[in-house]
Amino acid sequence: MLELKSLKKSYLQGSSKINIFENLNFHIQKGQRIAIMGKSGSGKSTLLSLISGIIKPDSGEILLDSTSYNDLEESQLNDFRATNIGFVFQNFHLVSYLNALENVMLPAKVCNVANPKEKAIELLKSVGLSHRLDHLPSQLSGGEKQRVAIARALIHNPKIILADEPSGNLDEETGIAVMDTLFELIKKNNTTLVLVTHSKEVALRCEKTYELVSGNLV
Ligand SMILES: Nc1ncnc2c1ncn2[C@@H]1O[C@H](COP(=O)(O)OP(=O)(O)O)[C@@H](O)[C@H]1O
Ligand SMILES: [Mg+2]
C-alpha cells in the first residue's frame, strides 16, 4: 500500500550537500506495522516527511494506495495527506488554545468526517480521557497530551499513521501505557503504521523492525 521507489533526497547546508537517501526502495503492505530505528541524524524524520509529502524527494516516486505523489498538484497533495495520513509526534504538536476535544476534532473538520464531535468524544473515551475533554494542552500531563494526539491522528480513519518517537518524551511507564493505547486502536482499525522509535521494546510490538543505515532500510 506504500511504495518508495528509487528515492533520492539531499539537503543543502551552506555550499555543501548532504545526501540522506541516494536510492531508497521500500514497500509496506496494508495493515502492516513497522518500526524504524537508527542513529540520530540518519534520516528517520526526513523519511516520515517524505512519506507524508511535506517535503519532496530530489527524484524518485512515492505511492500510497497506487496514487503517486508526483501526479498530484500541491493543493491535491495537501488534501490527500489530510485525508489519508495521521501523525503522532514526539512533542505532541497540540494546538495550545484548543481544548482536548477541539484538538481531536481538527482533522475531522478538514476531512468532513460525519458526526465529528461524537467521534472525538468516543476516541477520547477509548484513550481514557473522557474526563479531560475541556482541558487545554497546558492543563494535561505529557501522557495525556500524547493520548489526545493519538485520538487526533485517528479521527479521520487514515490509511496510515506516521509516528515520530511518540513515547520519546514520556517516562517509561507512561510511554508503555500510551503505546498500548496506540497499538490497540490501530489493530482494531487495521491501520498501517510506520513508527520511528529509539526503544527496542516499542519496536518489538511491530511486525518488522528496520534500521536506517547509510540511507538504506536494513
Ligand atoms: N531542512 C534541513 N536542511 C538541512 N539539513 C537538514 C534538514 N533537515 C534535516 N537535515 C539534516 O539531515 C540529517 C537527517 O535528519 P533527520 O531526518 O532529522 O534525522 P533523524 O530523524 O534520524 O535524527 C541530519 O544530519 C540533519 O541535520
Ligand atoms: Mg528525528
XYZ file of N, CA and C and ligand atoms in Angstrom:
682
model
N 0.813 -1.219 0.000
C 0.000 0.000 0.000
C 0.848 1.271 0.000
N 2.075 1.149 0.593
C 3.023 2.269 0.496
C 4.253 1.785 -0.261
N 4.614 2.520 -1.283
C 5.787 2.157 -2.074
C 6.719 3.341 -2.219
N 7.990 3.110 -1.944
C 9.010 4.130 -2.178
C 9.921 3.597 -3.277
N 10.054 4.348 -4.344
C 10.837 3.867 -5.487
C 11.991 4.804 -5.800
N 13.179 4.266 -5.765
C 14.404 4.994 -6.140
C 14.457 6.409 -5.568
N 14.165 6.519 -4.275
C 14.111 7.861 -3.673
C 15.504 8.425 -3.465
N 15.621 9.678 -3.841
C 16.866 10.397 -3.617
C 16.502 11.678 -2.878
N 17.212 11.955 -1.790
C 16.948 13.194 -1.049
C 18.255 13.726 -0.467
N 18.508 14.978 -0.727
C 19.696 15.611 -0.142
C 19.290 16.965 0.408
N 20.071 17.469 1.310
C 19.865 18.823 1.827
C 21.082 19.657 1.472
N 20.849 20.921 1.239
C 21.966 21.839 1.052
C 22.251 22.499 2.387
N 23.490 22.411 2.833
C 23.870 23.066 4.074
C 24.983 24.036 3.734
N 24.625 25.307 3.586
C 25.577 26.271 3.058
C 25.897 25.874 1.628
N 27.176 25.654 1.373
C 27.550 25.301 -0.001
C 27.714 23.791 -0.165
N 27.596 23.048 0.954
C 27.793 21.604 0.818
C 26.462 20.858 0.809
N 26.484 19.721 0.170
C 25.275 18.918 0.003
C 25.390 17.681 0.887
N 24.320 17.418 1.690
C 24.311 16.180 2.471
C 23.333 15.239 1.801
N 23.812 14.067 1.422
C 22.914 13.064 0.841
C 22.311 12.222 1.948
N 20.993 12.239 2.042
C 20.325 11.418 3.053
C 19.934 10.069 2.431
N 19.265 10.132 1.291
C 18.911 8.895 0.563
C 19.430 9.019 -0.862
N 20.107 7.977 -1.321
C 20.622 8.019 -2.698
C 19.775 7.172 -3.613
N 19.246 6.062 -3.102
C 18.414 5.196 -3.933
C 17.629 4.274 -2.997
N 16.627 4.851 -2.341
C 15.878 4.079 -1.349
C 14.653 3.430 -2.000
N 14.534 2.126 -1.821
C 13.381 1.367 -2.322
C 12.776 0.617 -1.147
N 11.454 0.676 -1.048
C 10.830 0.105 0.145
C 9.336 -0.037 -0.096
N 8.731 -1.053 0.516
C 7.260 -1.088 0.449
C 6.671 -1.712 1.707
N 5.453 -1.332 2.004
C 4.736 -1.826 3.182
C 3.356 -2.278 2.737
N 2.925 -3.406 3.294
C 1.575 -3.918 2.993
C 0.544 -3.220 3.877
N -0.677 -3.285 3.439
C -1.764 -2.721 4.223
C -1.860 -3.405 5.589
N -2.035 -2.603 6.613
C -2.210 -3.141 7.961
C -0.908 -3.540 8.636
N 0.196 -3.451 7.893
C 1.483 -3.817 8.484
C 1.942 -2.741 9.467
N 2.611 -3.184 10.512
C 3.141 -2.243 11.486
C 4.655 -2.394 11.493
N 5.346 -1.358 11.092
C 6.795 -1.457 11.056
C 7.444 -0.392 11.936
N 8.580 -0.777 12.492
C 9.358 0.158 13.315
C 10.616 0.533 12.557
N 11.030 1.780 12.704
C 12.281 2.236 12.121
C 13.158 2.775 13.233
N 14.352 2.197 13.317
C 15.322 2.669 14.300
C 16.502 3.255 13.530
N 17.433 3.813 14.245
C 18.605 4.362 13.567
C 19.167 5.512 14.359
N 20.444 5.748 14.146
C 21.131 6.806 14.889
C 20.500 8.162 14.619
N 20.678 9.055 15.557
C 20.241 10.431 15.367
C 20.938 11.003 14.135
N 20.161 11.630 13.278
C 20.744 12.206 12.066
C 20.775 11.248 10.887
N 20.289 10.015 11.078
C 20.337 9.040 9.982
C 19.258 9.290 8.924
N 18.264 10.124 9.261
C 17.256 10.471 8.250
C 15.860 9.948 8.539
N 15.606 9.530 9.771
C 14.296 8.944 10.113
C 13.161 9.964 9.938
N 13.371 11.151 10.499
C 12.320 12.178 10.376
C 12.167 12.619 8.920
N 13.284 12.692 8.212
C 13.229 13.032 6.784
C 12.378 12.007 6.041
N 12.565 10.739 6.379
C 11.789 9.682 5.720
C 10.285 9.864 5.970
N 9.912 10.150 7.226
C 8.483 10.359 7.518
C 7.955 11.595 6.787
N 8.766 12.642 6.713
C 8.335 13.846 5.997
C 8.141 13.573 4.512
N 8.986 12.721 3.951
C 8.819 12.348 2.536
C 7.535 11.540 2.354
N 7.313 10.563 3.252
C 6.112 9.720 3.137
C 4.850 10.571 3.276
N 4.929 11.608 4.106
C 3.749 12.456 4.302
C 3.588 13.463 3.166
N 4.610 13.598 2.330
C 4.527 14.555 1.220
C 4.815 15.989 1.652
N 5.240 16.180 2.898
C 5.544 17.534 3.378
C 6.811 18.051 2.702
N 7.774 17.145 2.501
C 8.944 17.530 1.702
C 9.010 16.626 0.469
N 9.667 17.122 -0.557
C 9.722 16.387 -1.817
C 11.094 15.756 -1.995
N 11.118 14.564 -2.590
C 12.424 13.969 -2.902
C 13.065 14.709 -4.077
N 14.386 14.594 -4.215
C 15.059 15.173 -5.382
C 14.600 14.431 -6.637
N 14.470 13.106 -6.478
C 13.926 12.297 -7.572
C 13.371 11.013 -6.972
N 12.681 10.242 -7.789
C 12.058 9.019 -7.305
C 10.571 9.225 -7.113
N 9.921 8.194 -6.584
C 8.469 8.218 -6.542
C 7.951 7.616 -5.235
N 6.870 8.190 -4.720
C 6.182 7.647 -3.546
C 4.743 7.395 -3.949
N 4.262 6.184 -3.668
C 2.866 5.854 -3.968
C 2.177 5.372 -2.707
N 1.008 5.912 -2.437
C 0.186 5.427 -1.337
C -1.113 4.940 -1.946
N -1.391 3.643 -1.765
C -2.552 3.028 -2.411
C -2.622 3.376 -3.902
N -1.504 3.188 -4.558
C -1.390 3.365 -6.023
C -1.471 4.814 -6.505
N -1.631 5.768 -5.594
C -1.590 7.177 -6.012
C -0.160 7.688 -5.887
N 0.391 8.142 -7.005
C 1.743 8.672 -6.993
C 1.716 10.150 -6.627
N 2.519 10.518 -5.641
C 2.560 11.927 -5.229
C 2.997 12.819 -6.397
N 3.794 12.243 -7.292
C 4.276 13.032 -8.434
C 3.134 13.485 -9.341
N 2.002 12.762 -9.264
C 0.873 13.103 -10.132
C -0.063 14.130 -9.504
N 0.228 14.548 -8.247
C -0.685 15.469 -7.560
C -0.129 16.889 -7.540
N -1.006 17.846 -7.755
C -0.653 19.259 -7.563
C -0.487 19.503 -6.063
N 0.136 20.619 -5.715
C 0.386 20.937 -4.306
C -0.898 20.848 -3.456
N -1.977 21.478 -3.943
C -3.213 21.508 -3.153
C -3.862 20.121 -3.093
N -3.734 19.355 -4.163
C -4.262 17.985 -4.153
C -3.476 17.126 -3.156
N -2.163 17.351 -3.122
C -1.320 16.594 -2.204
C -1.675 16.951 -0.754
N -1.958 18.227 -0.495
C -2.358 18.638 0.854
C -3.660 17.953 1.271
N -4.628 17.894 0.352
C -5.888 17.211 0.635
C -5.663 15.714 0.835
N -4.816 15.166 -0.026
C -4.528 13.731 0.035
C -3.915 13.377 1.389
N -2.983 14.221 1.832
C -2.331 13.998 3.123
C -3.360 14.094 4.256
N -4.165 15.147 4.204
C -5.141 15.366 5.280
C -6.126 14.197 5.381
N -6.456 13.601 4.248
C -7.441 12.521 4.240
C -6.844 11.170 4.631
N -5.611 10.927 4.183
C -5.090 9.558 4.261
C -4.055 9.300 5.341
N -3.508 10.381 5.911
C -2.379 10.194 6.825
C -2.686 10.775 8.199
N -2.286 10.067 9.237
C -2.383 10.565 10.608
C -0.983 10.654 11.199
N -0.756 11.667 12.016
C 0.577 11.879 12.586
C 0.544 11.849 14.110
N 1.588 11.263 14.684
C 1.812 11.409 16.123
C 3.280 11.809 16.285
N 3.512 12.952 16.933
C 4.874 13.473 17.057
C 5.388 13.327 18.492
N 6.717 13.377 18.605
C 7.344 13.314 19.927
C 6.863 14.454 20.819
N 6.719 15.643 20.233
C 6.318 16.805 21.036
C 4.830 17.098 20.966
N 4.061 16.110 20.596
C 2.584 16.139 20.591
C 1.981 17.083 19.551
N 2.534 18.298 19.441
C 2.017 19.275 18.464
C 0.519 19.533 18.596
N 0.061 19.691 19.817
C -1.350 20.072 20.001
C -1.476 21.586 19.859
N -2.652 22.037 19.476
C -2.893 23.480 19.360
C -3.192 24.007 20.758
N -2.361 24.966 21.215
C -2.369 25.322 22.639
C -3.676 25.984 23.102
N -4.368 26.685 22.190
C -5.584 27.395 22.608
C -6.857 26.580 22.364
N -6.715 25.349 21.919
C -7.886 24.482 21.762
C -7.881 23.420 22.850
N -9.059 23.099 23.366
C -9.105 22.049 24.385
C -8.959 20.673 23.735
N -8.918 19.645 24.569
C -8.659 18.286 24.074
C -9.673 17.895 22.999
N -10.924 18.152 23.272
C -11.969 17.772 22.317
C -11.782 18.503 20.983
N -11.521 19.814 21.065
C -11.342 20.601 19.831
C -10.099 20.163 19.053
N -9.035 19.827 19.787
C -7.836 19.340 19.112
C -8.128 18.068 18.329
N -8.860 17.155 18.939
C -9.153 15.881 18.273
C -10.064 16.097 17.064
N -10.940 17.094 17.172
C -11.896 17.332 16.079
C -11.267 18.009 14.857
N -10.079 18.600 15.035
C -9.462 19.384 13.943
C -9.387 18.648 12.597
N -8.753 17.464 12.532
C -8.658 16.788 11.226
C -10.033 16.393 10.691
N -10.976 16.152 11.587
C -12.321 15.761 11.154
C -12.974 16.890 10.379
N -12.685 18.120 10.797
C -13.251 19.275 10.090
C -12.675 19.375 8.689
N -11.357 19.230 8.606
C -10.694 19.319 7.301
C -11.208 18.231 6.357
N -11.478 17.045 6.904
C -11.852 15.902 6.060
C -13.349 15.653 6.012
N -14.149 16.514 6.554
C -15.602 16.318 6.538
C -16.055 14.977 7.107
N -15.498 14.604 8.237
C -15.934 13.378 8.904
C -17.348 13.605 9.457
N -18.215 12.622 9.298
C -19.572 12.756 9.831
C -19.552 12.702 11.360
N -20.402 13.447 12.010
C -20.506 13.486 13.476
C -19.155 13.632 14.185
N -18.401 14.674 13.845
C -17.051 14.795 14.400
C -17.021 14.848 15.921
N -18.006 15.504 16.512
C -17.976 15.647 17.973
C -18.181 14.291 18.650
N -19.171 13.555 18.194
C -19.441 12.234 18.775
C -18.216 11.334 18.609
N -17.637 11.388 17.405
C -16.489 10.538 17.109
C -15.297 10.918 17.992
N -15.086 12.238 18.189
C -13.966 12.707 19.010
C -14.169 12.293 20.469
N -15.398 12.398 20.942
C -15.688 12.011 22.329
C -15.443 10.512 22.509
N -15.890 9.747 21.517
C -15.715 8.290 21.578
C -14.223 7.926 21.602
N -13.431 8.611 20.743
C -11.995 8.318 20.704
C -11.309 8.738 22.004
N -11.702 9.910 22.533
C -11.092 10.356 23.792
C -11.455 9.396 24.925
N -12.629 8.829 24.833
C -13.025 7.820 25.816
C -12.136 6.583 25.670
N -11.900 6.171 24.425
C -11.116 4.956 24.222
C -9.644 5.146 24.579
N -9.172 6.392 24.657
C -7.803 6.603 25.158
C -7.815 6.990 26.643
N -8.960 6.836 27.289
C -9.054 7.039 28.736
C -9.125 8.490 29.169
N -9.648 9.365 28.304
C -9.650 10.793 28.646
C -11.039 11.426 28.620
N -12.072 10.632 28.854
C -13.412 11.231 28.776
C -13.628 12.302 29.846
N -12.782 12.309 30.876
C -12.898 13.315 31.938
C -12.015 14.534 31.680
N -11.428 14.614 30.479
C -10.483 15.712 30.200
C -10.844 16.481 28.921
N -12.085 16.377 28.498
C -12.480 16.972 27.213
C -12.231 18.474 27.139
N -12.469 19.181 28.252
C -12.385 20.644 28.265
C -11.000 21.165 28.633
N -10.068 20.258 28.872
C -8.742 20.713 29.308
C -7.909 21.210 28.132
N -7.202 22.306 28.365
C -6.242 22.790 27.379
C -4.973 21.942 27.487
N -4.156 21.893 26.418
C -2.912 21.130 26.488
C -2.069 21.465 27.721
N -2.019 22.777 28.093
C -1.207 23.161 29.256
C -1.738 22.589 30.566
N -2.987 22.095 30.528
C -3.584 21.525 31.751
C -3.531 19.998 31.736
N -2.783 19.453 30.767
C -2.697 17.996 30.651
C -1.261 17.538 30.916
N -1.121 16.297 31.420
C 0.214 15.722 31.600
C 0.750 15.288 30.231
N 2.054 14.955 30.184
C 2.660 14.525 28.924
C 1.937 13.331 28.316
N 1.653 12.338 29.168
C 0.980 11.131 28.682
C -0.420 11.449 28.166
N -1.102 12.356 28.858
C -2.453 12.741 28.425
C -2.402 13.489 27.090
N -1.412 14.361 26.950
C -1.265 15.094 25.687
C -1.037 14.115 24.529
N -0.195 13.112 24.783
C 0.081 12.158 23.709
C -1.165 11.335 23.381
N -1.997 11.052 24.386
C -3.242 10.331 24.120
C -4.194 11.172 23.276
N -4.210 12.473 23.552
C -5.033 13.379 22.729
C -4.496 13.343 21.291
N -3.168 13.379 21.168
C -2.552 13.372 19.830
C -2.889 12.068 19.081
N -2.945 10.960 19.808
C -3.287 9.673 19.184
C -4.741 9.688 18.715
N -5.610 10.200 19.561
C -7.025 10.293 19.171
C -7.166 11.188 17.944
N -6.433 12.296 17.928
C -6.496 13.223 16.795
C -5.983 12.564 15.521
N -4.926 11.748 15.656
C -4.347 11.100 14.466
C -5.303 10.090 13.849
N -6.265 9.615 14.643
C -7.129 8.520 14.176
C -8.533 8.944 13.786
N -8.913 10.176 14.077
C -10.337 10.545 13.941
C -10.849 10.456 12.505
N -9.976 10.694 11.537
C -10.438 10.656 10.145
C -10.168 9.307 9.486
N -9.944 8.257 10.308
C -9.669 6.923 9.776
C -8.605 6.931 8.683
N -7.411 7.413 9.011
C -6.377 7.481 7.973
C -5.943 6.079 7.554
N -5.381 5.977 6.362
C -4.887 4.672 5.901
C -3.590 4.326 6.610
N -2.844 5.370 6.953
C -1.522 5.111 7.542
C -1.245 6.121 8.659
N -0.629 5.624 9.715
C -0.193 6.504 10.804
C 1.325 6.594 10.756
N 1.828 7.823 10.809
C 3.267 8.058 10.900
C 3.550 8.587 12.297
N 4.396 7.877 13.012
C 4.663 8.271 14.398
C 6.164 8.478 14.564
N 6.556 9.681 14.999
C 7.976 10.010 15.160
C 8.322 10.065 16.644
N 8.924 9.001 17.128
C 9.297 8.865 18.536
C 8.164 9.284 19.481
N 7.007 8.655 19.355
C 5.833 9.108 20.120
C 5.958 8.921 21.630
N 6.842 8.014 22.067
C 6.995 7.859 23.513
C 8.304 8.468 23.991
N 8.988 9.179 23.087
C 10.313 9.713 23.407
C 10.356 10.727 24.534
N 9.255 11.450 24.731
C 9.239 12.478 25.775
C 8.471 12.045 27.017
N 8.177 10.759 27.116
C 7.378 10.285 28.252
C 8.236 9.382 29.134
N 7.915 9.344 30.432
C 8.629 8.396 31.277
C 8.246 6.985 30.831
N 9.043 6.006 31.257
C 8.905 4.661 30.700
C 7.495 4.097 30.889
N 6.983 4.228 32.098
C 5.673 3.635 32.415
C 4.557 4.302 31.591
N 4.611 5.639 31.519
C 3.608 6.373 30.740
C 3.743 6.023 29.264
N 4.987 5.921 28.802
C 5.247 5.571 27.398
C 4.638 4.222 27.048
N 4.770 3.251 27.934
C 4.214 1.909 27.695
C 2.690 1.985 27.605
N 2.090 2.736 28.525
C 0.625 2.849 28.529
C 0.128 3.529 27.254
N 0.843 4.563 26.823
C 0.446 5.287 25.610
C 0.603 4.383 24.381
N 1.688 3.618 24.335
C 1.887 2.684 23.214
C 0.829 1.593 23.212
N 0.440 1.126 24.408
C -0.652 0.135 24.494
C -1.889 0.686 23.804
N -2.204 1.937 24.113
C -3.392 2.568 23.532
C -3.268 2.673 22.016
N -2.121 3.161 21.557
C -1.923 3.328 20.114
C -2.086 1.993 19.382
N -1.429 0.953 19.886
C -1.473 -0.334 19.185
C -2.862 -0.957 19.229
N -3.547 -0.787 20.334
C -4.904 -1.321 20.441
C -5.804 -0.696 19.368
N -5.693 0.622 19.226
C -6.568 1.317 18.271
C -6.200 1.006 16.828
N -4.918 0.956 16.510
C -4.579 0.709 15.103
C -4.852 -0.740 14.720
N -4.749 -1.664 15.669
C -5.080 -3.065 15.347
C -6.565 -3.177 15.066
N -7.347 -2.500 15.885
C -8.801 -2.539 15.719
C -9.209 -2.033 14.335
N -8.524 -1.007 13.852
C -8.885 -0.400 12.562
C -8.056 -0.904 11.382
N -7.145 -1.849 11.645
C -6.243 -2.362 10.603
C -5.486 -1.224 9.899
N -5.049 -0.255 10.693
C -4.311 0.895 10.155
C -2.839 0.515 10.000
N -2.254 0.927 8.894
C -0.821 0.716 8.668
C -0.042 1.689 9.557
N 1.097 1.239 10.073
C 1.871 2.096 10.980
C 3.344 2.126 10.594
N 3.895 3.320 10.510
C 5.349 3.482 10.413
C 5.778 4.245 11.656
N 6.519 3.560 12.500
C 6.841 4.083 13.825
C 8.345 4.255 13.975
N 8.773 5.480 14.177
C 10.183 5.730 14.469
C 10.355 5.685 15.978
N 11.306 4.893 16.420
C 11.492 4.790 17.871
C 12.944 4.489 18.215
N 13.351 4.875 19.403
C 14.673 4.512 19.910
C 14.575 3.334 20.865
N 13.335 2.893 21.134
C 13.143 1.860 22.133
C 12.955 0.488 21.503
N 13.819 -0.451 21.874
C 13.704 -1.822 21.343
C 12.377 -2.441 21.758
N 11.933 -2.145 22.991
C 10.668 -2.727 23.480
C 9.494 -2.236 22.630
N 9.514 -0.952 22.295
C 8.436 -0.414 21.457
C 8.513 -1.049 20.068
N 9.731 -1.157 19.525
C 9.906 -1.741 18.181
C 9.390 -3.177 18.137
N 9.581 -3.908 19.234
C 9.166 -5.314 19.277
C 7.662 -5.508 19.107
N 6.906 -4.458 19.339
C 5.457 -4.564 19.162
C 5.077 -4.572 17.686
N 6.012 -4.142 16.839
C 5.737 -4.096 15.403
C 6.101 -5.435 14.772
N 5.560 -5.678 13.588
C 5.823 -6.945 12.917
C 7.246 -7.022 12.408
N 7.774 -5.862 12.005
C 9.134 -5.838 11.478
C 9.834 -4.596 11.981
N 11.125 -4.721 12.186
C 11.923 -3.560 12.568
C 13.033 -3.369 11.545
N 13.179 -2.157 11.076
C 14.247 -1.825 10.137
C 15.173 -0.840 10.807
N 16.435 -0.890 10.386
C 17.354 0.130 10.847
C 17.768 0.969 9.646
N 17.758 2.263 9.841
C 18.171 3.175 8.779
C 19.679 3.367 8.885
N 20.389 2.788 7.912
C 21.854 2.854 7.903
C 22.308 3.332 6.532
N 23.075 4.410 6.511
C 23.603 4.952 5.248
C 22.533 5.078 4.173
N 21.372 5.555 4.562
C 20.319 5.813 3.584
C 19.563 4.580 3.118
N 19.796 3.446 3.781
C 19.048 2.235 3.422
C 18.340 1.654 4.630
N 17.178 1.040 4.394
C 16.450 0.368 5.458
C 16.849 -1.103 5.460
N 17.527 -1.507 6.543
C 18.012 -2.899 6.585
C 17.434 -3.635 7.783
N 15.913 21.210 6.409
C 17.154 20.717 6.523
N 18.205 21.363 5.980
C 19.456 20.882 6.080
N 19.772 19.743 6.713
C 18.776 19.050 7.279
C 17.400 19.498 7.230
N 16.620 18.603 7.889
C 17.455 17.649 8.326
N 18.750 17.897 7.979
C 19.913 17.047 8.261
O 19.669 15.766 7.708
C 20.108 14.735 8.569
C 18.936 13.807 8.877
O 17.995 14.490 9.705
P 16.713 13.779 10.318
O 15.919 13.197 9.208
O 16.042 14.772 11.186
O 17.377 12.600 11.160
P 16.796 11.734 12.371
O 15.345 11.963 12.467
O 17.164 10.320 12.022
O 17.545 12.169 13.588
C 20.708 15.422 9.784
O 22.091 15.456 9.604
C 20.100 16.816 9.745
O 20.975 17.739 10.312
Mg 14.095 12.668 14.022
